[in-house]
PDB file of C-alpha atoms and ligand atoms in Angstrom:
ATOM      1  CA  MET M 621       0.000   0.000   0.000  1.00 64.00           C
ATOM      2  CA  GLY M 622       1.384   3.378  -1.004  1.00 78.00           C
ATOM      3  CA  ARG M 623       0.996   6.734   0.706  1.00 90.00           C
ATOM      4  CA  GLU M 624      -1.453   8.203  -1.778  1.00 87.00           C
ATOM      5  CA  LYS M 625      -4.454   7.644   0.518  1.00 94.00           C
ATOM      6  CA  LYS M 626      -5.050   9.178   3.911  1.00 97.00           C
ATOM      7  CA  LEU M 627      -5.685   6.470   6.469  1.00 97.00           C
ATOM      8  CA  ILE M 628      -8.247   7.172   9.189  1.00 98.00           C
ATOM      9  CA  ILE M 629      -8.537   4.583  11.951  1.00 98.00           C
ATOM     10  CA  GLY M 630     -11.322   4.699  14.539  1.00 98.00           C
ATOM     11  CA  ASN M 631     -10.342   2.922  17.756  1.00 98.00           C
ATOM     12  CA  TRP M 632     -13.533   2.227  19.661  1.00 98.00           C
ATOM     13  CA  LYS M 633     -11.626   0.802  22.626  1.00 98.00           C
ATOM     14  CA  MET M 634     -13.933  -1.088  25.055  1.00 98.00           C
ATOM     15  CA  ASN M 635     -17.057   0.701  23.786  1.00 98.00           C
ATOM     16  CA  LEU M 636     -20.049  -0.509  21.741  1.00 97.00           C
ATOM     17  CA  GLY M 637     -21.207  -4.114  22.042  1.00 97.00           C
ATOM     18  CA  VAL M 638     -22.052  -6.248  19.005  1.00 97.00           C
ATOM     19  CA  HIS M 639     -25.510  -4.756  18.521  1.00 97.00           C
ATOM     20  CA  ASP M 640     -24.406  -1.135  18.951  1.00 98.00           C
ATOM     21  CA  ALA M 641     -21.373  -1.703  16.717  1.00 98.00           C
ATOM     22  CA  SER M 642     -23.687  -2.864  13.908  1.00 98.00           C
ATOM     23  CA  LEU M 643     -26.019   0.089  14.434  1.00 97.00           C
ATOM     24  CA  TYR M 644     -23.058   2.432  14.336  1.00 97.00           C
ATOM     25  CA  LEU M 645     -21.790   0.830  11.127  1.00 97.00           C
ATOM     26  CA  HIS M 646     -25.149   1.333   9.411  1.00 96.00           C
ATOM     27  CA  ARG M 647     -25.200   4.971  10.511  1.00 96.00           C
ATOM     28  CA  LEU M 648     -21.650   5.547   9.291  1.00 97.00           C
ATOM     29  CA  GLU M 649     -22.301   3.827   5.955  1.00 95.00           C
ATOM     30  CA  LYS M 650     -24.950   6.417   5.230  1.00 95.00           C
ATOM     31  CA  LEU M 651     -22.846   9.377   6.322  1.00 95.00           C
ATOM     32  CA  VAL M 652     -19.557   8.511   4.664  1.00 93.00           C
ATOM     33  CA  LYS M 653     -18.931   8.831   0.960  1.00 86.00           C
ATOM     34  CA  VAL M 654     -16.476   6.459  -0.693  1.00 86.00           C
ATOM     35  CA  HIS M 655     -13.376   8.483  -1.537  1.00 89.00           C
ATOM     36  CA  ARG M 656     -10.562   6.871  -3.440  1.00 89.00           C
ATOM     37  CA  ASN M 657      -8.061   8.993  -1.551  1.00 94.00           C
ATOM     38  CA  VAL M 658      -9.170   7.952   1.949  1.00 96.00           C
ATOM     39  CA  GLU M 659      -9.066   4.553   3.597  1.00 96.00           C
ATOM     40  CA  ILE M 660     -11.308   4.122   6.633  1.00 97.00           C
ATOM     41  CA  VAL M 661     -10.515   1.500   9.223  1.00 98.00           C
ATOM     42  CA  LEU M 662     -12.692   0.545  12.185  1.00 98.00           C
ATOM     43  CA  ALA M 663     -11.254  -1.096  15.286  1.00 98.00           C
ATOM     44  CA  PRO M 664     -14.215  -2.469  17.263  1.00 98.00           C
ATOM     45  CA  THR M 665     -14.187  -4.584  20.397  1.00 98.00           C
ATOM     46  CA  MET M 666     -12.890  -8.091  19.629  1.00 97.00           C
ATOM     47  CA  LEU M 667     -16.388  -9.484  20.193  1.00 97.00           C
ATOM     48  CA  ALA M 668     -17.764  -7.465  17.255  1.00 97.00           C
ATOM     49  CA  VAL M 669     -14.930  -8.042  14.803  1.00 98.00           C
ATOM     50  CA  GLN M 670     -16.418 -11.146  13.209  1.00 97.00           C
ATOM     51  CA  THR M 671     -19.930  -9.681  12.982  1.00 97.00           C
ATOM     52  CA  LEU M 672     -18.702  -6.474  11.373  1.00 98.00           C
ATOM     53  CA  SER M 673     -16.477  -8.395   8.994  1.00 97.00           C
ATOM     54  CA  LEU M 674     -19.626 -10.000   7.584  1.00 97.00           C
ATOM     55  CA  GLN M 675     -21.438  -6.663   7.384  1.00 96.00           C
ATOM     56  CA  ILE M 676     -18.918  -4.195   5.990  1.00 96.00           C
ATOM     57  CA  ASP M 677     -18.498  -3.305   2.373  1.00 93.00           C
ATOM     58  CA  ARG M 678     -14.731  -3.590   2.003  1.00 92.00           C
ATOM     59  CA  ARG M 679     -14.721  -0.893  -0.661  1.00 91.00           C
ATOM     60  CA  GLN M 680     -15.857   1.481   2.075  1.00 93.00           C
ATOM     61  CA  PHE M 681     -14.348   0.162   5.315  1.00 96.00           C
ATOM     62  CA  ARG M 682     -11.594  -2.095   6.578  1.00 97.00           C
ATOM     63  CA  LEU M 683     -11.255  -3.638  10.033  1.00 98.00           C
ATOM     64  CA  ALA M 684      -8.503  -3.587  12.617  1.00 98.00           C
ATOM     65  CA  ALA M 685      -8.040  -5.593  15.784  1.00 98.00           C
ATOM     66  CA  GLN M 686      -7.263  -3.513  18.852  1.00 98.00           C
ATOM     67  CA  ASN M 687      -5.099  -6.260  20.265  1.00 98.00           C
ATOM     68  CA  PHE M 688      -4.196  -9.951  19.888  1.00 98.00           C
ATOM     69  CA  TYR M 689      -1.860 -12.544  21.379  1.00 98.00           C
ATOM     70  CA  HIS M 690       1.469 -13.130  19.683  1.00 98.00           C
ATOM     71  CA  ARG M 691       1.344 -16.946  19.588  1.00 98.00           C
ATOM     72  CA  ASP M 692      -0.716 -18.513  16.807  1.00 98.00           C
ATOM     73  CA  PHE M 693      -2.489 -21.387  18.639  1.00 98.00           C
ATOM     74  CA  GLY M 694      -2.303 -23.258  21.919  1.00 98.00           C
ATOM     75  CA  ALA M 695      -3.221 -23.325  25.578  1.00 98.00           C
ATOM     76  CA  TYR M 696      -3.613 -19.572  26.136  1.00 98.00           C
ATOM     77  CA  THR M 697      -7.003 -19.272  27.774  1.00 98.00           C
ATOM     78  CA  GLY M 698      -8.865 -16.098  26.917  1.00 97.00           C
ATOM     79  CA  GLU M 699      -6.549 -14.980  24.130  1.00 98.00           C
ATOM     80  CA  VAL M 700      -7.201 -14.419  20.421  1.00 98.00           C
ATOM     81  CA  SER M 701      -4.314 -14.796  17.995  1.00 98.00           C
ATOM     82  CA  ALA M 702      -3.319 -13.047  14.794  1.00 98.00           C
ATOM     83  CA  ALA M 703      -3.646 -16.462  13.127  1.00 98.00           C
ATOM     84  CA  GLN M 704      -7.309 -16.518  14.172  1.00 98.00           C
ATOM     85  CA  LEU M 705      -7.800 -12.950  12.943  1.00 98.00           C
ATOM     86  CA  LYS M 706      -6.190 -13.641   9.593  1.00 98.00           C
ATOM     87  CA  GLY M 707      -8.647 -12.907   6.792  1.00 97.00           C
ATOM     88  CA  VAL M 708     -11.026 -11.184   9.214  1.00 98.00           C
ATOM     89  CA  VAL M 709      -9.050  -7.986   9.814  1.00 98.00           C
ATOM     90  CA  ASP M 710      -6.549  -6.180   7.600  1.00 98.00           C
ATOM     91  CA  TYR M 711      -4.845  -4.236  10.389  1.00 98.00           C
ATOM     92  CA  ALA M 712      -4.034  -4.648  14.053  1.00 98.00           C
ATOM     93  CA  LEU M 713      -2.915  -2.099  16.636  1.00 98.00           C
ATOM     94  CA  VAL M 714       0.288  -3.053  18.384  1.00 98.00           C
ATOM     95  CA  GLY M 715       1.661  -1.348  21.491  1.00 97.00           C
ATOM     96  CA  HIS M 716      -1.191   1.095  22.023  1.00 97.00           C
ATOM     97  CA  SER M 717      -0.318   3.180  25.074  1.00 96.00           C
ATOM     98  CA  GLU M 718      -3.244   1.675  27.003  1.00 96.00           C
ATOM     99  CA  ARG M 719      -1.748  -1.778  26.380  1.00 97.00           C
ATOM    100  CA  ARG M 720       1.679  -0.549  27.420  1.00 96.00           C
ATOM    101  CA  HIS M 721       0.620   1.398  30.492  1.00 94.00           C
ATOM    102  CA  ILE M 722      -2.478  -0.385  31.815  1.00 96.00           C
ATOM    103  CA  PHE M 723      -1.600  -3.935  30.800  1.00 96.00           C
ATOM    104  CA  ASN M 724       2.173  -3.623  31.190  1.00 96.00           C
ATOM    105  CA  GLU M 725       3.064  -4.641  27.680  1.00 96.00           C
ATOM    106  CA  HIS M 726       6.761  -4.245  27.111  1.00 94.00           C
ATOM    107  CA  ASP M 727       8.961  -3.889  24.092  1.00 93.00           C
ATOM    108  CA  LYS M 728       9.391  -7.654  23.855  1.00 95.00           C
ATOM    109  CA  ASP M 729       5.606  -8.004  23.537  1.00 96.00           C
ATOM    110  CA  THR M 730       5.322  -5.380  20.800  1.00 97.00           C
ATOM    111  CA  ARG M 731       8.209  -7.033  18.953  1.00 97.00           C
ATOM    112  CA  ALA M 732       6.501 -10.449  19.124  1.00 98.00           C
ATOM    113  CA  LYS M 733       3.166  -8.954  18.053  1.00 98.00           C
ATOM    114  CA  VAL M 734       4.635  -7.145  15.054  1.00 98.00           C
ATOM    115  CA  GLN M 735       6.134 -10.464  13.980  1.00 98.00           C
ATOM    116  CA  ALA M 736       2.862 -12.350  14.537  1.00 98.00           C
ATOM    117  CA  ALA M 737       0.861  -9.798  12.557  1.00 98.00           C
ATOM    118  CA  ILE M 738       3.274  -9.903   9.611  1.00 98.00           C
ATOM    119  CA  ARG M 739       3.371 -13.727   9.705  1.00 98.00           C
ATOM    120  CA  ASN M 740      -0.423 -13.729   9.405  1.00 98.00           C
ATOM    121  CA  ASP M 741      -0.755 -11.112   6.646  1.00 98.00           C
ATOM    122  CA  ILE M 742      -2.104  -8.445   8.984  1.00 98.00           C
ATOM    123  CA  THR M 743      -0.608  -4.960   8.763  1.00 98.00           C
ATOM    124  CA  PRO M 744       0.640  -3.888  12.187  1.00 98.00           C
ATOM    125  CA  VAL M 745      -0.063  -0.340  13.329  1.00 98.00           C
ATOM    126  CA  LEU M 746       2.823   0.144  15.719  1.00 98.00           C
ATOM    127  CA  CYS M 747       1.859   2.779  18.297  1.00 98.00           C
ATOM    128  CA  ILE M 748       4.633   4.749  19.921  1.00 98.00           C
ATOM    129  CA  GLY M 749       4.820   7.869  22.043  1.00 97.00           C
ATOM    130  CA  GLU M 750       6.211   9.453  25.165  1.00 97.00           C
ATOM    131  CA  THR M 751       4.570   9.974  28.549  1.00 96.00           C
ATOM    132  CA  ALA M 752       4.012  13.429  30.058  1.00 96.00           C
ATOM    133  CA  THR M 753       7.093  13.029  32.246  1.00 97.00           C
ATOM    134  CA  GLU M 754       9.232  12.013  29.293  1.00 97.00           C
ATOM    135  CA  HIS M 755       7.799  14.906  27.304  1.00 96.00           C
ATOM    136  CA  SER M 756       8.711  17.431  30.011  1.00 95.00           C
ATOM    137  CA  ALA M 757      12.187  15.926  30.258  1.00 97.00           C
ATOM    138  CA  ASP M 758      12.632  16.433  26.505  1.00 96.00           C
ATOM    139  CA  GLU M 759      13.036  12.680  25.989  1.00 97.00           C
ATOM    140  CA  THR M 760      10.538  12.271  23.142  1.00 97.00           C
ATOM    141  CA  ARG M 761      13.132  11.465  20.502  1.00 97.00           C
ATOM    142  CA  ASP M 762      14.812   8.815  22.668  1.00 97.00           C
ATOM    143  CA  VAL M 763      11.504   7.180  23.582  1.00 97.00           C
ATOM    144  CA  ILE M 764      10.378   7.059  19.959  1.00 97.00           C
ATOM    145  CA  HIS M 765      13.751   5.665  18.971  1.00 97.00           C
ATOM    146  CA  ASP M 766      13.698   2.896  21.583  1.00 97.00           C
ATOM    147  CA  GLN M 767      10.083   1.873  20.967  1.00 97.00           C
ATOM    148  CA  LEU M 768      10.661   1.751  17.220  1.00 98.00           C
ATOM    149  CA  ALA M 769      13.928  -0.144  17.547  1.00 97.00           C
ATOM    150  CA  ALA M 770      12.223  -2.737  19.758  1.00 97.00           C
ATOM    151  CA  GLY M 771       9.120  -3.110  17.608  1.00 97.00           C
ATOM    152  CA  LEU M 772      11.062  -3.349  14.369  1.00 97.00           C
ATOM    153  CA  THR M 773      13.647  -5.909  15.460  1.00 96.00           C
ATOM    154  CA  ASN M 774      13.728  -8.790  12.961  1.00 94.00           C
ATOM    155  CA  VAL M 775      11.578  -6.902  10.445  1.00 97.00           C
ATOM    156  CA  THR M 776      12.974  -7.029   6.906  1.00 97.00           C
ATOM    157  CA  SER M 777      13.119  -3.980   4.607  1.00 96.00           C
ATOM    158  CA  GLU M 778      10.393  -5.478   2.476  1.00 95.00           C
ATOM    159  CA  GLU M 779       8.116  -5.940   5.493  1.00 96.00           C
ATOM    160  CA  ALA M 780       9.017  -2.527   6.939  1.00 97.00           C
ATOM    161  CA  SER M 781       7.553  -0.540   4.057  1.00 93.00           C
ATOM    162  CA  ASP M 782       4.147  -2.053   4.803  1.00 94.00           C
ATOM    163  CA  ILE M 783       4.172  -1.267   8.525  1.00 97.00           C
ATOM    164  CA  ILE M 784       2.214   1.688   9.845  1.00 98.00           C
ATOM    165  CA  VAL M 785       3.538   3.785  12.695  1.00 98.00           C
ATOM    166  CA  ALA M 786       1.143   5.783  14.862  1.00 98.00           C
ATOM    167  CA  TYR M 787       2.792   8.570  16.823  1.00 98.00           C
ATOM    168  CA  GLU M 788       0.600   9.040  19.866  1.00 98.00           C
ATOM    169  CA  PRO M 789       1.954  11.053  22.789  1.00 97.00           C
ATOM    170  CA  VAL M 790       0.541   9.282  25.857  1.00 96.00           C
ATOM    171  CA  TRP M 791      -0.378  12.610  27.492  1.00 96.00           C
ATOM    172  CA  ALA M 792      -2.508  13.548  24.478  1.00 95.00           C
ATOM    173  CA  ILE M 793      -4.611  10.368  24.410  1.00 95.00           C
ATOM    174  CA  GLY M 794      -8.125  10.901  25.699  1.00 92.00           C
ATOM    175  CA  THR M 795      -7.127  14.078  27.543  1.00 95.00           C
ATOM    176  CA  GLY M 796      -8.271  16.821  25.188  1.00 93.00           C
ATOM    177  CA  ILE M 797      -4.690  18.130  25.208  1.00 93.00           C
ATOM    178  CA  ASN M 798      -3.233  18.187  21.712  1.00 89.00           C
ATOM    179  CA  ALA M 799       0.325  17.870  20.628  1.00 95.00           C
ATOM    180  CA  LYS M 800       1.615  20.947  18.842  1.00 95.00           C
ATOM    181  CA  PRO M 801       1.704  20.351  15.074  1.00 96.00           C
ATOM    182  CA  ALA M 802       5.367  21.477  15.064  1.00 96.00           C
ATOM    183  CA  ASP M 803       6.203  18.782  17.635  1.00 96.00           C
ATOM    184  CA  VAL M 804       4.349  16.162  15.590  1.00 97.00           C
ATOM    185  CA  THR M 805       6.368  17.184  12.541  1.00 97.00           C
ATOM    186  CA  LYS M 806       9.586  16.735  14.542  1.00 97.00           C
ATOM    187  CA  ALA M 807       8.463  13.282  15.668  1.00 97.00           C
ATOM    188  CA  VAL M 808       7.550  12.284  12.114  1.00 97.00           C
ATOM    189  CA  LEU M 809      10.964  13.398  10.863  1.00 97.00           C
ATOM    190  CA  ALA M 810      12.640  11.389  13.620  1.00 97.00           C
ATOM    191  CA  ILE M 811      10.590   8.300  12.705  1.00 98.00           C
ATOM    192  CA  ARG M 812      11.428   8.589   8.990  1.00 98.00           C
ATOM    193  CA  SER M 813      15.080   9.165   9.743  1.00 97.00           C
ATOM    194  CA  GLN M 814      15.177   5.995  11.858  1.00 98.00           C
ATOM    195  CA  PHE M 815      13.490   4.037   9.066  1.00 98.00           C
ATOM    196  CA  LYS M 816      16.103   5.412   6.687  1.00 97.00           C
ATOM    197  CA  HIS M 817      18.883   4.309   8.996  1.00 97.00           C
ATOM    198  CA  LEU M 818      17.378   0.847   9.471  1.00 97.00           C
ATOM    199  CA  PHE M 819      15.885   0.104   6.051  1.00 97.00           C
ATOM    200  CA  GLY M 820      17.081   2.728   3.537  1.00 97.00           C
ATOM    201  CA  SER M 821      15.622   5.837   1.904  1.00 96.00           C
ATOM    202  CA  LYS M 822      12.966   4.121  -0.178  1.00 96.00           C
ATOM    203  CA  VAL M 823      11.328   2.455   2.823  1.00 97.00           C
ATOM    204  CA  ALA M 824      11.610   5.695   4.829  1.00 97.00           C
ATOM    205  CA  GLU M 825       9.670   7.439   2.073  1.00 95.00           C
ATOM    206  CA  GLU M 826       7.070   4.679   1.835  1.00 95.00           C
ATOM    207  CA  VAL M 827       6.240   4.009   5.472  1.00 97.00           C
ATOM    208  CA  ARG M 828       2.895   5.431   6.559  1.00 97.00           C
ATOM    209  CA  ILE M 829       2.831   7.526   9.725  1.00 98.00           C
ATOM    210  CA  LEU M 830      -0.292   8.535  11.620  1.00 98.00           C
ATOM    211  CA  TYR M 831      -0.906  10.985  14.442  1.00 98.00           C
ATOM    212  CA  GLY M 832      -3.186  10.181  17.341  1.00 98.00           C
ATOM    213  CA  GLY M 833      -4.146  12.015  20.520  1.00 97.00           C
ATOM    214  CA  SER M 834      -7.374  13.943  21.152  1.00 95.00           C
ATOM    215  CA  VAL M 835      -8.062  14.506  17.468  1.00 97.00           C
ATOM    216  CA  ASN M 836     -11.492  15.994  16.833  1.00 97.00           C
ATOM    217  CA  GLU M 837     -13.430  17.648  14.045  1.00 96.00           C
ATOM    218  CA  ASP M 838     -11.855  21.050  14.796  1.00 97.00           C
ATOM    219  CA  ASN M 839      -8.194  20.086  14.911  1.00 97.00           C
ATOM    220  CA  ALA M 840      -8.053  17.127  12.458  1.00 97.00           C
ATOM    221  CA  ALA M 841      -7.051  19.289   9.484  1.00 97.00           C
ATOM    222  CA  ASP M 842      -4.128  20.804  11.452  1.00 97.00           C
ATOM    223  CA  TYR M 843      -2.550  17.336  11.558  1.00 97.00           C
ATOM    224  CA  LEU M 844      -3.719  16.045   8.191  1.00 97.00           C
ATOM    225  CA  MET M 845      -1.959  18.883   6.406  1.00 95.00           C
ATOM    226  CA  LEU M 846       1.401  18.261   8.090  1.00 96.00           C
ATOM    227  CA  PRO M 847       4.110  17.080   5.730  1.00 91.00           C
ATOM    228  CA  GLY M 848       4.801  13.403   6.252  1.00 94.00           C
ATOM    229  CA  ILE M 849       1.515  12.631   8.038  1.00 97.00           C
ATOM    230  CA  ASP M 850      -0.533   9.943   6.301  1.00 97.00           C
ATOM    231  CA  GLY M 851      -3.580   9.868   8.520  1.00 97.00           C
ATOM    232  CA  LEU M 852      -5.020   9.735  12.009  1.00 98.00           C
ATOM    233  CA  LEU M 853      -5.701   7.262  14.793  1.00 98.00           C
ATOM    234  CA  ILE M 854      -8.809   8.460  16.573  1.00 98.00           C
ATOM    235  CA  GLY M 855     -10.285   7.237  19.837  1.00 98.00           C
ATOM    236  CA  GLY M 856     -13.041   9.267  21.491  1.00 97.00           C
ATOM    237  CA  ALA M 857     -14.110  11.238  18.410  1.00 97.00           C
ATOM    238  CA  SER M 858     -14.584   8.046  16.390  1.00 98.00           C
ATOM    239  CA  LEU M 859     -17.512   7.048  18.630  1.00 98.00           C
ATOM    240  CA  ASP M 860     -19.691   9.788  17.205  1.00 97.00           C
ATOM    241  CA  ALA M 861     -20.538   8.838  13.614  1.00 97.00           C
ATOM    242  CA  HIS M 862     -21.188  12.473  12.632  1.00 97.00           C
ATOM    243  CA  VAL M 863     -17.879  13.693  14.019  1.00 98.00           C
ATOM    244  CA  PHE M 864     -15.982  10.722  12.572  1.00 98.00           C
ATOM    245  CA  SER M 865     -17.487  11.242   9.123  1.00 97.00           C
ATOM    246  CA  ALA M 866     -16.668  14.979   9.300  1.00 97.00           C
ATOM    247  CA  ILE M 867     -13.031  14.055  10.010  1.00 97.00           C
ATOM    248  CA  ILE M 868     -13.081  11.663   7.042  1.00 97.00           C
ATOM    249  CA  GLU M 869     -14.281  14.510   4.802  1.00 95.00           C
ATOM    250  CA  LYS M 870     -11.367  16.618   6.044  1.00 95.00           C
ATOM    251  CA  ALA M 871      -9.002  13.786   5.159  1.00 96.00           C
ATOM    252  CA  HIS M 872     -10.522  13.677   1.688  1.00 94.00           C
ATOM    253  CA  LYS M 873      -9.894  17.400   1.242  1.00 90.00           C
ATOM    254  CA  ASN M 874      -6.354  17.186   2.595  1.00 86.00           C
ATOM    255  CA  SER M 875      -5.282  14.164   0.615  1.00 84.00           C
ATOM    256  CA  LYS M 876      -2.637  14.716  -2.039  1.00 58.00           C
ATOM    257  CA  LYS M 877      -4.560  13.122  -4.863  1.00 50.00           C
ATOM    258  CA  ASP M 878      -8.029  14.603  -4.770  1.00 44.00           C
ATOM    259  CA  THR M 879      -9.809  11.833  -6.630  1.00 40.00           C
TER     260      THR M 879
HETATM  261  C1  PEP P  91      -6.340   6.372  20.748  1.00 93.16           C
HETATM  262  O1  PEP P  91      -7.066   5.632  21.373  1.00 93.16           O
HETATM  263  O2  PEP P  91      -5.406   5.904  20.079  1.00 93.16           O
HETATM  264  C2  PEP P  91      -6.566   7.815  20.810  1.00 93.16           C
HETATM  265  C3  PEP P  91      -5.796   8.615  20.107  1.00 93.16           C
HETATM  266  O3  PEP P  91      -7.593   8.244  21.590  1.00 93.16           O
HETATM  267  P1  PEP P  91      -8.219   9.739  21.622  1.00 93.16           P
HETATM  268  O4  PEP P  91      -8.456  10.151  20.204  1.00 93.16           O
HETATM  269  O5  PEP P  91      -9.469   9.600  22.415  1.00 93.16           O
HETATM  270  O6  PEP P  91      -7.203  10.627  22.258  1.00 93.16           O
END
């Protein structure tokens, strides 16, 4: 997948059950136009993934898993694997800050999950970002570097160009506090420069990078127009179909190829 489309991912987190997820989908289907320059991805609760996969028109929407276990099969009670999600979802979030900070996922887990997703033909959306303390200590670049280095261990150049990176400062997620566009640009440059170092210039140019953190209808365009930003990862604002579809329209207008 190239960078010609803006990618908008709605992360519903632990909201909307199966019934409400279907109702939401029907509402969104009516609100959202199909734009060839925007790809829309929905990340529902795991329980609704299968149901929505039977209901969505894949020309309009794609699905992402919010999480999965890194082993393919076995005695892992309560877990769902990338192998089981294969063919059902196209994308999967890896290392979301809520996984890292509430569920204590470490770099070794994100590394294993990136590998599991790739092995099962699912595009990983590797989420990285600094905490408020790290931000105040001016450690953003180091944190991004370390999280990327860990997540991308054992990834080949060919695989790397297909990975998506979501830069999400932890302090901006669900708080209503936005990262400054200039700081996001700096982070994006740092991410591309690390990709260049690890995988070469071509991959650094091709990798898709998203911003996430309290994006709403009013500020979405500020991020979408940043050089090097390929889309958005949206939590809270994706739960309102009207707001989410308004953000999608902004992505359409801000996409390079206005088709
Ligand atoms: C997220 O869940 O990745 C996120 C960015 O949430 P919010 O948009 O609510 O800050």
